[in-house]
Amino acid sequence: MLLWDYRSLAGGTDVDEPFSVESRGKKLVTLGQIKRTQLFQNYPNPFNPETWIPYRLANASSVQITIYDARGTVVRQLDLGHQQAGVYQTRGRAAHWNGTNEFGEKVSSGIYFYQLQADNVSLLRKMLILQ
């Protein structure tokens, strides 16, 4: 096995979590080490009726995503609970928003903002919904 053949080490799948590459029990390299918490662009964008919000966590923490309308009014709050450091970028792991407000009503078309709060980090991005 080649040291740089990380796909075979991960079982042929996408690498979502950091893992060690070892040689005879010695840890050589940790692939995918996350240095800082990041918030990525939602997908799809623009979206209708639902979207996924990908992010990475440098440290284990409680995660909350708040969605605001263009005036800054809170539309929806997604409390994701305590999560381990890692990558949350695939549909199965990213935060999911179904395009509804706190009352379950579909929101109107327009520009919205989403904010990730985790481990004393607050990050903000913009998204567009087309109904």
Coordinates of C-alpha atoms in Angstrom, one line a residue:
M1 CA 0.0 0.0 0.0
L2 CA 1.3 3.5 -0.9
L3 CA 1.4 6.1 1.9
W4 CA -0.4 8.6 -0.3
D5 CA -3.2 6.3 -1.3
Y6 CA -5.6 7.6 1.2
R7 CA -8.7 6.3 -0.6
S8 CA -7.8 2.7 0.1
L9 CA -7.1 3.6 3.7
A10 CA -10.6 5.0 4.0
G11 CA -12.2 2.0 2.5
G12 CA -12.6 3.6 -1.0
T13 CA -15.1 6.3 0.3
D14 CA -14.8 10.0 0.7
V15 CA -12.8 11.0 3.7
D16 CA -15.1 12.8 6.2
E17 CA -13.1 12.3 9.4
P18 CA -9.4 12.7 10.2
F19 CA -7.6 9.4 10.5
S20 CA -4.0 8.3 11.1
V21 CA -1.7 6.7 8.6
E22 CA 0.5 4.3 10.5
S23 CA 3.6 2.3 9.7
R24 CA 4.4 -0.6 12.1
G25 CA 2.5 1.1 14.9
K26 CA 4.1 4.5 14.5
K27 CA 1.9 7.5 13.8
L28 CA 3.4 9.3 10.8
V29 CA 0.7 11.7 9.6
T30 CA -2.9 12.7 10.5
L31 CA -4.8 13.4 7.3
G32 CA -7.6 15.8 7.4
Q33 CA -6.7 17.6 10.6
I34 CA -9.1 20.5 11.0
K35 CA -7.3 23.7 12.1
R36 CA -10.3 26.0 12.4
T37 CA -14.1 26.0 12.4
Q38 CA -15.5 26.9 9.0
L39 CA -18.9 27.5 7.5
F40 CA -19.5 26.8 3.8
Q41 CA -22.0 27.9 1.2
N42 CA -25.3 26.1 1.4
Y43 CA -26.3 23.8 -1.4
P44 CA -28.1 24.0 -3.6
N45 CA -28.1 27.8 -3.7
P46 CA -30.6 29.1 -4.8
F47 CA -32.8 26.5 -3.4
N48 CA -36.4 25.3 -3.2
P49 CA -37.8 23.8 -1.0
E50 CA -34.8 22.6 1.1
T51 CA -31.1 23.1 1.5
W52 CA -28.0 21.7 3.3
I53 CA -25.6 23.8 5.3
P54 CA -22.1 22.3 5.4
Y55 CA -19.4 23.2 8.1
R56 CA -16.3 21.9 9.8
L57 CA -15.6 22.0 13.5
A58 CA -12.1 22.3 14.9
N59 CA -13.2 21.4 18.4
A60 CA -16.1 19.5 19.9
S61 CA -18.9 22.0 20.8
S62 CA -22.6 22.7 20.9
V63 CA -23.7 23.8 17.5
Q64 CA -26.5 26.2 16.6
I65 CA -27.4 27.6 13.2
T66 CA -29.7 30.6 13.1
I67 CA -31.4 31.7 9.9
Y68 CA -32.3 35.4 9.4
D69 CA -34.3 37.2 6.8
A70 CA -32.9 40.3 5.0
R71 CA -34.1 42.6 7.8
G72 CA -32.2 40.6 10.4
T73 CA -35.3 38.9 11.9
V74 CA -34.8 35.4 13.2
V75 CA -36.7 33.0 10.9
R76 CA -35.6 29.7 12.3
Q77 CA -33.1 28.3 14.7
L78 CA -31.5 24.9 14.3
D79 CA -30.1 23.5 17.5
L80 CA -27.8 20.7 16.4
G81 CA -26.6 19.8 19.9
H82 CA -23.1 18.8 21.0
Q83 CA -21.0 17.5 18.1
Q84 CA -17.5 16.2 17.9
A85 CA -14.8 18.0 15.9
G86 CA -15.0 16.9 12.3
V87 CA -16.4 17.5 8.8
Y88 CA -20.1 18.0 8.3
Q89 CA -20.2 18.5 4.6
T90 CA -22.2 15.6 3.1
R91 CA -26.0 15.5 2.9
G92 CA -26.0 12.9 5.6
R93 CA -24.0 15.1 8.0
A94 CA -24.6 18.7 7.0
A95 CA -27.3 20.8 8.7
H96 CA -30.6 20.6 6.9
W97 CA -33.2 23.4 6.6
N98 CA -36.6 22.7 4.9
G99 CA -37.3 26.3 4.1
T100 CA -39.8 26.9 6.9
N101 CA -40.1 29.3 9.8
E102 CA -40.5 28.4 13.5
F103 CA -44.2 27.8 12.9
G104 CA -43.7 25.3 10.0
E105 CA -44.8 27.8 7.4
K106 CA -42.8 28.1 4.1
V107 CA -40.8 31.2 3.9
S108 CA -41.1 33.6 0.9
S109 CA -38.5 33.9 -1.9
G110 CA -35.6 36.2 -1.1
I111 CA -32.2 36.6 0.5
Y112 CA -31.6 35.0 3.9
F113 CA -28.5 34.8 6.1
Y114 CA -27.4 31.8 8.2
Q115 CA -25.1 32.0 11.2
L116 CA -23.1 29.1 12.7
Q117 CA -22.3 29.4 16.4
A118 CA -19.9 26.9 17.9
D119 CA -17.1 27.0 20.4
N120 CA -17.0 30.8 20.7
V121 CA -17.0 31.1 16.9
S122 CA -19.7 32.9 15.0
L123 CA -19.7 32.7 11.2
L124 CA -22.3 34.2 8.8
R125 CA -23.2 33.5 5.1
K126 CA -25.9 34.5 2.6
M127 CA -28.3 32.3 0.7
L128 CA -31.2 32.7 -1.7
I129 CA -34.5 30.9 -1.7
L130 CA -36.8 30.8 -4.8
Q131 CA -40.3 29.5 -4.2

